PDB file of C-alpha atoms and ligand atoms in Angstrom:
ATOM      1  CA  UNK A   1     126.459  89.805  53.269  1.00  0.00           C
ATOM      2  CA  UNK A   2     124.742  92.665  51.528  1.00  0.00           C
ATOM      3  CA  UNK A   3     126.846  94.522  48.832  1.00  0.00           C
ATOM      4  CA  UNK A   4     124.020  96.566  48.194  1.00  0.00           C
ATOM      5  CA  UNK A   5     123.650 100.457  49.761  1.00  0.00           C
ATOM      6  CA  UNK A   6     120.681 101.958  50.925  1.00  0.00           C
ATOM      7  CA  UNK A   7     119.850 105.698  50.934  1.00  0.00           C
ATOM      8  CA  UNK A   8     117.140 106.848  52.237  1.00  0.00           C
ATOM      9  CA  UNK A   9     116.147 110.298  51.906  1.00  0.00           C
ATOM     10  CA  UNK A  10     113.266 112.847  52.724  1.00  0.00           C
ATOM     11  CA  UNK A  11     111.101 112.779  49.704  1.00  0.00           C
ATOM     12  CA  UNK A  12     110.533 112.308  46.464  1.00  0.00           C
ATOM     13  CA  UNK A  13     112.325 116.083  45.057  1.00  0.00           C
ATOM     14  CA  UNK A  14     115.389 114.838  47.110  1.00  0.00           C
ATOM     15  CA  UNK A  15     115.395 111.263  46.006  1.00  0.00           C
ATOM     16  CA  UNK A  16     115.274 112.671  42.005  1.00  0.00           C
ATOM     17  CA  UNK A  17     118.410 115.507  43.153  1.00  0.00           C
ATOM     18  CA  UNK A  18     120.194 112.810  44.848  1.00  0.00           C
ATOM     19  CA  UNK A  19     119.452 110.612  41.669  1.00  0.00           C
ATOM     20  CA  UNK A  20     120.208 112.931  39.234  1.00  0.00           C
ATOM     21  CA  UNK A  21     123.181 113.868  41.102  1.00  0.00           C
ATOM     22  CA  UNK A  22     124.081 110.701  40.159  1.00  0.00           C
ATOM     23  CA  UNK A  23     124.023 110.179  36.983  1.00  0.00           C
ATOM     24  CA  UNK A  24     125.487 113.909  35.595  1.00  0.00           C
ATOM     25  CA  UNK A  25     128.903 112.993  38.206  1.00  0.00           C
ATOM     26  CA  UNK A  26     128.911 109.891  35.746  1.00  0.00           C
ATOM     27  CA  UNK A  27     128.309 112.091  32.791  1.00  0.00           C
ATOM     28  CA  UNK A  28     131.260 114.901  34.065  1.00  0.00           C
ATOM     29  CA  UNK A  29     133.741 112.004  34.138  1.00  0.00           C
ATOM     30  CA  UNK A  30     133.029 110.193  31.101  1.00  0.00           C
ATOM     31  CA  UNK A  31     131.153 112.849  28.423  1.00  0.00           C
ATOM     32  CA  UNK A  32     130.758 109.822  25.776  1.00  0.00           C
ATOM     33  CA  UNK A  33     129.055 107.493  28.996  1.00  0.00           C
ATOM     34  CA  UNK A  34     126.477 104.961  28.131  1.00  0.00           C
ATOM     35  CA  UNK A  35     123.277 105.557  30.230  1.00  0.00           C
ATOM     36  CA  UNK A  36     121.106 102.873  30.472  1.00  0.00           C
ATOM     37  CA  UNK A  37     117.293 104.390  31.253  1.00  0.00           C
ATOM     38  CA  UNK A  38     114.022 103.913  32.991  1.00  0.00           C
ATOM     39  CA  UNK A  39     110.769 104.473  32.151  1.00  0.00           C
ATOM     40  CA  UNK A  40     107.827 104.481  34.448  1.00  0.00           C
ATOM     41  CA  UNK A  41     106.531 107.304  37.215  1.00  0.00           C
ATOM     42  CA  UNK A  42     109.544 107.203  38.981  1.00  0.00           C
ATOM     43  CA  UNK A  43     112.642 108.429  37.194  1.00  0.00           C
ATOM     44  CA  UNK A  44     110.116 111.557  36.002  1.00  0.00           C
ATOM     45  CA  UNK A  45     111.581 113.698  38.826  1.00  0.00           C
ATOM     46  CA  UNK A  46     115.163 113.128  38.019  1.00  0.00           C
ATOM     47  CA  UNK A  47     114.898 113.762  34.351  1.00  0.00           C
ATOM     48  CA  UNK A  48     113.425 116.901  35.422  1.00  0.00           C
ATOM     49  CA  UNK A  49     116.093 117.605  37.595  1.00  0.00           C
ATOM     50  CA  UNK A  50     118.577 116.770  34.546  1.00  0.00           C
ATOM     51  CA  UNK A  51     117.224 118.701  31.987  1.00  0.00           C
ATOM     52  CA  UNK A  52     117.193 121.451  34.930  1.00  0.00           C
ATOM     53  CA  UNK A  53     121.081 121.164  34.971  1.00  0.00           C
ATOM     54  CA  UNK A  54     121.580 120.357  31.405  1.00  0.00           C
ATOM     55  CA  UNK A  55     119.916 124.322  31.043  1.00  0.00           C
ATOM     56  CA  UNK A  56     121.699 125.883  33.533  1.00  0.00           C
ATOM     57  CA  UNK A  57     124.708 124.001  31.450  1.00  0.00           C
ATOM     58  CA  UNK A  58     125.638 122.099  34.640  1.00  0.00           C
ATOM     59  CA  UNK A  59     125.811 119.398  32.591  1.00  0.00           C
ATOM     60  CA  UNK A  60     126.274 118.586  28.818  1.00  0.00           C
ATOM     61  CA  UNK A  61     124.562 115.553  27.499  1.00  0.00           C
ATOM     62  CA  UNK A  62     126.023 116.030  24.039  1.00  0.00           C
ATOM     63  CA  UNK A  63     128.048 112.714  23.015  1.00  0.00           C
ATOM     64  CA  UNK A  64     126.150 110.687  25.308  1.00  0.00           C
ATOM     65  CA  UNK A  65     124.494 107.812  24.432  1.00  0.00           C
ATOM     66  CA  UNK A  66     121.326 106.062  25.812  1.00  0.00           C
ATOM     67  CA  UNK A  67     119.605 102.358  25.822  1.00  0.00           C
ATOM     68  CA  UNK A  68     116.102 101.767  27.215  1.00  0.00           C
ATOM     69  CA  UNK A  69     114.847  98.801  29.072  1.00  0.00           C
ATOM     70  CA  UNK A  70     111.933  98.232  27.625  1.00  0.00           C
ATOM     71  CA  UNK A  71     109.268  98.892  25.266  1.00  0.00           C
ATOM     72  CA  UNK A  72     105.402  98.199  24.978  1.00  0.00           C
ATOM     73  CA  UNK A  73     104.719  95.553  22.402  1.00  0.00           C
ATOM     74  CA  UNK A  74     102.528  96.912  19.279  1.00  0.00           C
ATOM     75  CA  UNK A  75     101.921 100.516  20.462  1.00  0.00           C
ATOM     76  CA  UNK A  76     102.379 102.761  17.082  1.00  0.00           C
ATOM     77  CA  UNK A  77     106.175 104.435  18.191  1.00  0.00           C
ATOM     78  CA  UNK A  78     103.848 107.567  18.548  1.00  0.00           C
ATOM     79  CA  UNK A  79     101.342 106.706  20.825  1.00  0.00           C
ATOM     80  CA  UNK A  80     101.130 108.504  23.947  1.00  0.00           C
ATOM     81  CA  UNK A  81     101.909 105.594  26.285  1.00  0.00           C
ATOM     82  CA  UNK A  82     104.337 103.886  24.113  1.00  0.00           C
ATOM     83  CA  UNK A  83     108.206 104.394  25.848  1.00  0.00           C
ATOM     84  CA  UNK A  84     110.126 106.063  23.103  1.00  0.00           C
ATOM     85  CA  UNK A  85     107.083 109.060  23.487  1.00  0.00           C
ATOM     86  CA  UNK A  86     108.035 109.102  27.289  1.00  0.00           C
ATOM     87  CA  UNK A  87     111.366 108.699  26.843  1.00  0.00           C
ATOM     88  CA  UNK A  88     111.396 112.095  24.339  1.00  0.00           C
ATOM     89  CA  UNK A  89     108.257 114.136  26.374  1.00  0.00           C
ATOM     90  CA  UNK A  90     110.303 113.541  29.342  1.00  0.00           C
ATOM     91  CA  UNK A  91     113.699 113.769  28.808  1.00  0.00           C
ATOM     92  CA  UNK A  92     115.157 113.886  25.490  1.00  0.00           C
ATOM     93  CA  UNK A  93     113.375 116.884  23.699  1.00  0.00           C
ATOM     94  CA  UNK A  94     114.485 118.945  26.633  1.00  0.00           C
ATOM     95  CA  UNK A  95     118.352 118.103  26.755  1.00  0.00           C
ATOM     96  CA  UNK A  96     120.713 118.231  24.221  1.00  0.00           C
ATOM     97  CA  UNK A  97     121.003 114.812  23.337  1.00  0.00           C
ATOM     98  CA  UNK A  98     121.729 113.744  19.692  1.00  0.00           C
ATOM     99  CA  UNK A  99     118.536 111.532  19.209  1.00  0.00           C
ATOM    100  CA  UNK A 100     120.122 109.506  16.776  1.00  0.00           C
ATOM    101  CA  UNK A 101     122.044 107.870  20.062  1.00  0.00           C
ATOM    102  CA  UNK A 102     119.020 107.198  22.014  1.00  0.00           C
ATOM    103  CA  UNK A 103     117.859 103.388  21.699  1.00  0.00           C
ATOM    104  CA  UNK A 104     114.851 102.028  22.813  1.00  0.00           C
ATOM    105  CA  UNK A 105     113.975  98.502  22.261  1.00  0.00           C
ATOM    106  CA  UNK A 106     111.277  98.065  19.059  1.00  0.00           C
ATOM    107  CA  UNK A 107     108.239  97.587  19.792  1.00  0.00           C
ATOM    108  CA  UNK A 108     106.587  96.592  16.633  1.00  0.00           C
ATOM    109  CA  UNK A 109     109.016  93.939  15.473  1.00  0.00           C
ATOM    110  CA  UNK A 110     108.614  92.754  11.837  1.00  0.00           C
ATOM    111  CA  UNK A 111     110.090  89.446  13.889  1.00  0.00           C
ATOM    112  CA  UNK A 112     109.241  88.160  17.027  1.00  0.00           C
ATOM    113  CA  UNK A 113     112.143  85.693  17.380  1.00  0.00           C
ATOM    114  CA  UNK A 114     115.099  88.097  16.502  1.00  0.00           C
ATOM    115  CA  UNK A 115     114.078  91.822  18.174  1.00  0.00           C
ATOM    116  CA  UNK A 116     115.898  90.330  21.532  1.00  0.00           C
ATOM    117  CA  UNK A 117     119.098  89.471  20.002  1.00  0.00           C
ATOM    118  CA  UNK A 118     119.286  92.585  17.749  1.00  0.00           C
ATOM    119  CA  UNK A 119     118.554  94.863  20.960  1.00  0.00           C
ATOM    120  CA  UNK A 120     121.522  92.561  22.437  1.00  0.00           C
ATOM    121  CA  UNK A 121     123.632  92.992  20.006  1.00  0.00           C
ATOM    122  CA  UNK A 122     123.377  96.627  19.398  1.00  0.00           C
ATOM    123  CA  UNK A 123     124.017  97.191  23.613  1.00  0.00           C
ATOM    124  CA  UNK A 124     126.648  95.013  23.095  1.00  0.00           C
ATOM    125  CA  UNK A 125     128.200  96.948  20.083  1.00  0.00           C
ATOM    126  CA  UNK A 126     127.617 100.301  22.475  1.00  0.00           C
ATOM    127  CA  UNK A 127     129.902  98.648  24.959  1.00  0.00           C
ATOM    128  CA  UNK A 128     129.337  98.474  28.612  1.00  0.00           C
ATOM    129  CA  UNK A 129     126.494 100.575  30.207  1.00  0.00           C
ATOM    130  CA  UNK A 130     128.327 102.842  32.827  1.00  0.00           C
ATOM    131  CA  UNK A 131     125.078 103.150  34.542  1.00  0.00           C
ATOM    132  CA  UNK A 132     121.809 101.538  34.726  1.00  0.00           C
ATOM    133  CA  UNK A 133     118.646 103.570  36.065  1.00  0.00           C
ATOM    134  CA  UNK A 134     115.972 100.929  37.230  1.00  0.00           C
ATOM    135  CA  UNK A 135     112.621 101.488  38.773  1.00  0.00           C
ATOM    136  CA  UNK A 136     110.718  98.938  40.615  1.00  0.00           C
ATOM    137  CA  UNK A 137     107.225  97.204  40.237  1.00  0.00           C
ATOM    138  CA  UNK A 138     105.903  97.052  43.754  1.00  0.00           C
ATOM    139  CA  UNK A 139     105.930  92.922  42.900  1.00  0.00           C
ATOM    140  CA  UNK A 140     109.714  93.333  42.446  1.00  0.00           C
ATOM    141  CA  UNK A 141     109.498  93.623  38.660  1.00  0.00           C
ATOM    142  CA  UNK A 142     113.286  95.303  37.202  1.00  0.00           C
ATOM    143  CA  UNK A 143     111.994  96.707  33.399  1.00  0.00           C
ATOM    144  CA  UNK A 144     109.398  94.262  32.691  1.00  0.00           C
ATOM    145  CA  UNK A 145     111.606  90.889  33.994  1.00  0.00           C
ATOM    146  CA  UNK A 146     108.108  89.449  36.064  1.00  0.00           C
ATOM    147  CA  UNK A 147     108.168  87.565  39.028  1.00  0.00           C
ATOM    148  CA  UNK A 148     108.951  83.847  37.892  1.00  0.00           C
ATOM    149  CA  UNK A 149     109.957  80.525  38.014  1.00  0.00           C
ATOM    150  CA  UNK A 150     112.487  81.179  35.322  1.00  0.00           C
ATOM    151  CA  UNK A 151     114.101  84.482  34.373  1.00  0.00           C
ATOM    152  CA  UNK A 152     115.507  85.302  30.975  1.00  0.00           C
ATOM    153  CA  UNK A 153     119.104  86.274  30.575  1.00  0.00           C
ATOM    154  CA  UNK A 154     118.522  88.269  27.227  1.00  0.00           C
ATOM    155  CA  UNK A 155     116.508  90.684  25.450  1.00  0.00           C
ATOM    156  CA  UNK A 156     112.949  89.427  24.713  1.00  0.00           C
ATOM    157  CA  UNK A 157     109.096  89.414  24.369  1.00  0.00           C
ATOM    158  CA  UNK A 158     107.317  88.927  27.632  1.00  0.00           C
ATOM    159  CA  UNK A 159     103.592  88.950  28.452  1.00  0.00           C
ATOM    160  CA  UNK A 160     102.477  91.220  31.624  1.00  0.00           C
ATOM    161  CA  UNK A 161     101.363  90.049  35.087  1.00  0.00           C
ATOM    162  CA  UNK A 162      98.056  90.778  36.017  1.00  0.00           C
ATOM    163  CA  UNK A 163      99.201  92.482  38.747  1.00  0.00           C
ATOM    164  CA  UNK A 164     101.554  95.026  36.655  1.00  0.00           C
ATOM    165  CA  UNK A 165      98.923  95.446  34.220  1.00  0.00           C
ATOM    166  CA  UNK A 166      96.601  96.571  36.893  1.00  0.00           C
ATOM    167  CA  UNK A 167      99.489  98.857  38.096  1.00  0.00           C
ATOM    168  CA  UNK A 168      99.659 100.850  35.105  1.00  0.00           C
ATOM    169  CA  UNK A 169      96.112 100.799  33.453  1.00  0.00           C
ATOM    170  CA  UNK A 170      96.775 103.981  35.681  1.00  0.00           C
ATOM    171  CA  UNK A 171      98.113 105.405  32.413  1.00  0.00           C
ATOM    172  CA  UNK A 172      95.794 104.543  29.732  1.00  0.00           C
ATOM    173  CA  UNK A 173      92.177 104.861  29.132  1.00  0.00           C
ATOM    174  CA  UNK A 174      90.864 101.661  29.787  1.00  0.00           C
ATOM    175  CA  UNK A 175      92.569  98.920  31.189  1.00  0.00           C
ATOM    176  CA  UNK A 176      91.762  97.015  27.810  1.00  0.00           C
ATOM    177  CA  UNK A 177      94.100  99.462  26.180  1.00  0.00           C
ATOM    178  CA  UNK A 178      97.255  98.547  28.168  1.00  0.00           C
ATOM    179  CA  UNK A 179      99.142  96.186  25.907  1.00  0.00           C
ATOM    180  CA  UNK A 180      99.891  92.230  27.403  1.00  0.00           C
ATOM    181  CA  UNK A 181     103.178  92.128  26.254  1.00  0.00           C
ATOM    182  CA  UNK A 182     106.514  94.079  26.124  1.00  0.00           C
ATOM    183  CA  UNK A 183     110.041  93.413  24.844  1.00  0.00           C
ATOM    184  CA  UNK A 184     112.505  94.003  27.891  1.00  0.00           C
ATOM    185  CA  UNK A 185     115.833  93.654  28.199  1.00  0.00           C
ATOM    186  CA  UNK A 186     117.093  90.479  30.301  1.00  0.00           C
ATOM    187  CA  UNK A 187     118.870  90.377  33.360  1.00  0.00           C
ATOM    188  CA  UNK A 188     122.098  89.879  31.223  1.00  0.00           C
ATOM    189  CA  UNK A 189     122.145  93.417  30.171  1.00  0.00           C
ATOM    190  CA  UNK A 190     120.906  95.210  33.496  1.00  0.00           C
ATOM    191  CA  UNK A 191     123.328  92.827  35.543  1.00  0.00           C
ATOM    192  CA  UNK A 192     126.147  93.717  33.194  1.00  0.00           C
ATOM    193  CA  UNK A 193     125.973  97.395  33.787  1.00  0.00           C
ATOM    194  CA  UNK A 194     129.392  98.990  35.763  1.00  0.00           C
ATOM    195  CA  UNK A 195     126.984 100.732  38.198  1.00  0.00           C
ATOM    196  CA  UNK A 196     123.262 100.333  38.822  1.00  0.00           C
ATOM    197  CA  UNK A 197     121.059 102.446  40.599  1.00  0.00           C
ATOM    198  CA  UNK A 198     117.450 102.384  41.717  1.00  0.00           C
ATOM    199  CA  UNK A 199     114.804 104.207  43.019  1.00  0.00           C
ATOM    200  CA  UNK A 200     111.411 104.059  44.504  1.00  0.00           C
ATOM    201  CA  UNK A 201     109.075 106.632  46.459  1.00  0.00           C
ATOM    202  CA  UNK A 202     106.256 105.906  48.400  1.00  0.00           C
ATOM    203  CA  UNK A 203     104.813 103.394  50.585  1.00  0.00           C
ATOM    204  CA  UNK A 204     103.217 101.044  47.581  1.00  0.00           C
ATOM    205  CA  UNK A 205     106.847 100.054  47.570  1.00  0.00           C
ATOM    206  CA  UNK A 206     107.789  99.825  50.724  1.00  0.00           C
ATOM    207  CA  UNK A 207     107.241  95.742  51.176  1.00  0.00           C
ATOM    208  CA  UNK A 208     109.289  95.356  48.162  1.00  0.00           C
ATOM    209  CA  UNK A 209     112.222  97.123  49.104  1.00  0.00           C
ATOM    210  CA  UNK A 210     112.320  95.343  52.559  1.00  0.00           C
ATOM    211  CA  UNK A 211     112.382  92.480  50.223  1.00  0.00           C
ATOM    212  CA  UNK A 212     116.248  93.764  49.095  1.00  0.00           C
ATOM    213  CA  UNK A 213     117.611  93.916  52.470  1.00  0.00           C
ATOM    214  CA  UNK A 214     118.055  90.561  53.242  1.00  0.00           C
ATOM    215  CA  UNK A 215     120.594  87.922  52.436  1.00  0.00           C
ATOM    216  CA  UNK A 216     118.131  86.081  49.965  1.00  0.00           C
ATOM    217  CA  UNK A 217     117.607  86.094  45.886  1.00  0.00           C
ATOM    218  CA  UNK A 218     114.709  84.622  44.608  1.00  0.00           C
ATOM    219  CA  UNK A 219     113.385  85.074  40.875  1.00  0.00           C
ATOM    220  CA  UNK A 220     110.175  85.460  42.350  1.00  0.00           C
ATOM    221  CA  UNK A 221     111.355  88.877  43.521  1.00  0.00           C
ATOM    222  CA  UNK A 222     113.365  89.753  40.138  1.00  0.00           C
ATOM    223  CA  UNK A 223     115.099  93.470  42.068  1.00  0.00           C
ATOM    224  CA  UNK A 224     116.436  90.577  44.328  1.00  0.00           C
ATOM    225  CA  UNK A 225     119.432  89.438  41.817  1.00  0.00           C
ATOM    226  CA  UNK A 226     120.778  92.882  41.941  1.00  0.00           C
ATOM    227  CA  UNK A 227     122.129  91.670  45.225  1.00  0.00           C
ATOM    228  CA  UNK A 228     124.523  89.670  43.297  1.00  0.00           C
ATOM    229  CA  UNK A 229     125.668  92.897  41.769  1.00  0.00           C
ATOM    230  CA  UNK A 230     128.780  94.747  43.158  1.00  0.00           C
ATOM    231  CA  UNK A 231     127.958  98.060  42.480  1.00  0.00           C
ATOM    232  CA  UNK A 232     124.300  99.059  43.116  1.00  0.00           C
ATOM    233  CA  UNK A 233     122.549 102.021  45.254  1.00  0.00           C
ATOM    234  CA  UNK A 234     119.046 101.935  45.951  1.00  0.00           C
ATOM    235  CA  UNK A 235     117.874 105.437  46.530  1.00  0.00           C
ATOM    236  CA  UNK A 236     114.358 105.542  48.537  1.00  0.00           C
ATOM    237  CA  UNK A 237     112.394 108.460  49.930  1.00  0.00           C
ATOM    238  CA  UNK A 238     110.972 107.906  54.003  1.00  0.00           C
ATOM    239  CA  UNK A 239     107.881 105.988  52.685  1.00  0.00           C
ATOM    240  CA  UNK A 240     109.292 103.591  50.726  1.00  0.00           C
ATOM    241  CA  UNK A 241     112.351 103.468  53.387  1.00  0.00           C
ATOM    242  CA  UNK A 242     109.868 102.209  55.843  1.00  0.00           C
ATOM    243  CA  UNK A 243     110.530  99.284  56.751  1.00  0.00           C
ATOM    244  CA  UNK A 244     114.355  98.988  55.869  1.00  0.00           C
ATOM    245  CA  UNK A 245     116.806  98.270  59.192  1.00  0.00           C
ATOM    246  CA  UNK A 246     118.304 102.022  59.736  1.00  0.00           C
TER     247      UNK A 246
HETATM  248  C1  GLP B 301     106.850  99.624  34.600  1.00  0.00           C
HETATM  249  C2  GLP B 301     108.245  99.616  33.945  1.00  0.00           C
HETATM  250  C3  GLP B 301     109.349  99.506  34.939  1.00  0.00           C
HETATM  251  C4  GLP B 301     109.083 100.420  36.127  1.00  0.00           C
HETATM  252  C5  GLP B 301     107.854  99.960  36.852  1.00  0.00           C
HETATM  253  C6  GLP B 301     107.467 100.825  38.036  1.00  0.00           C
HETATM  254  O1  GLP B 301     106.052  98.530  34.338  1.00  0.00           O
HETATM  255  N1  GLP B 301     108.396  98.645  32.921  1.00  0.00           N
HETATM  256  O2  GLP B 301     110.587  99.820  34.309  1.00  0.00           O
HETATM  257  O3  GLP B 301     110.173 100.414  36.999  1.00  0.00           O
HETATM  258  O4  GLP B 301     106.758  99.800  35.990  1.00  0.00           O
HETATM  259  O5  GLP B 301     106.821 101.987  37.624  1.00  0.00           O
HETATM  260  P1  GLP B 301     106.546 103.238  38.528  1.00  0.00           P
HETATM  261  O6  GLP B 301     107.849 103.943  38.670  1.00  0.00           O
HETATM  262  O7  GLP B 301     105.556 104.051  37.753  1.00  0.00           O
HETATM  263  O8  GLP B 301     106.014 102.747  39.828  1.00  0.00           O
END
């Protein structure tokens, strides 16, 4: 039983329309909607594609508000890898957001053992998340929720896998410089959104996203739970698409 839907389109410029698409239809219907967003290389086309429409006032992002996923652990706010300066470069100085309603999770906590439950409880005073943009690690990471024995339900402080810290020393300088640890939300929050939707180009994800057409879960493959969700399109240029069932 998959409850999950697949589209697969040509590219990466049609994935980010299609995406985009998206998420402004939510916007239209609801102007006061609660977007949850994604950071990472893939959602870069689609925030280009809304700020596009926001200009061409297609769109009006005005009494929106926004949560993050995630956040780098002990990057200044400022630096140029840390989330909130993505978040802002990529999307939000371009649209007209009010800034004051766009969260991203702290990442220089004064405390360690309380930034999860104060993210949590701030989404939770926001209401429900109308829909939740998610990008994929190619080892089936969902924000930074790593492959596991054990996932956490909650907002929290994580360390990095190896693997995903290889992934995006891509970014940074050195591969020294990319932090170990990040706070992320749990699968609570992402799980809890009305609608999710997520998207991945090119064939570095392909395995992975084969990995979501089965009838399995496995917290080994964290993008797996989503299965469990009723409401969740997984948008996928040809490349990534590869090896999905047509
Ligand atoms: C990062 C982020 C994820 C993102 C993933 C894939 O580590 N925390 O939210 O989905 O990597 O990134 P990319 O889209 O650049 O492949």
């Amino acid at each position: 039983m998959i409850l999950m839907k697949f589209k697969i389109v040509k590219d990466y410029q049609e994935l980010s329309r299609v995406a985009a698409e998206m998420m402004a239809d939510i916007v239209k219907e609801k102007p006061k909607a609660l977007l949850g967003l994604a950071t990472g290389s893939s959602p870069v086309g689609l925030y280009k594609e809304l700020i596009r429409m926001n200009q061409a006032n297609e769109v009006d992002f005005s009494q929106v508000t926004t949560v993050n996923l995630d956040e780098y652990l002990g990057l200044p706010e400022n630096h140029e890898q840390s989330y909130r300066r993505f978040m802002n470069e990529n999307l939000f100085d371009h649209i007209n957001v009010d800034k004051n309603k766009t969260y991203v999770p702290n990442g220089n906590p004064e405390n360690l053992d309380t930034v999860g439950q104060e993210y949590d409880d701030l989404i939770q005073s926001l209401g429900q998340i109308d829909i939740q943009l998610l990008g994929i690690g190619h080892n089936g990471h969902i924000a930074f929720n790593e492959p596991a024995d054990e996932l956490v339900v909650g907002t929290h402080v994580t360390g990095l896998t190896e693997d995903t810290i290889d992934a995006n020393a891509r970014f940074f300088e050195k591969r020294e410089d990319v932090p170990t640890q990040a706070v992320t939300m749990g699968l609570g929050s992402i799980m809890g959104a009305k609608k999710i939707i997520l998207v991945a180009s090119g064939s570095g994800k392909a395995e992975v996203i084969k990995a979501l057409q089965d009838d399995l879960i496995t917290t080994q493959i964290p993008a797996t739970l989503l299965k469990l969700h009723p409401d969740v399109t997984i948008i996928v240029d040809e490349e990534a698409g590869k090896y999905l069932n047509k």
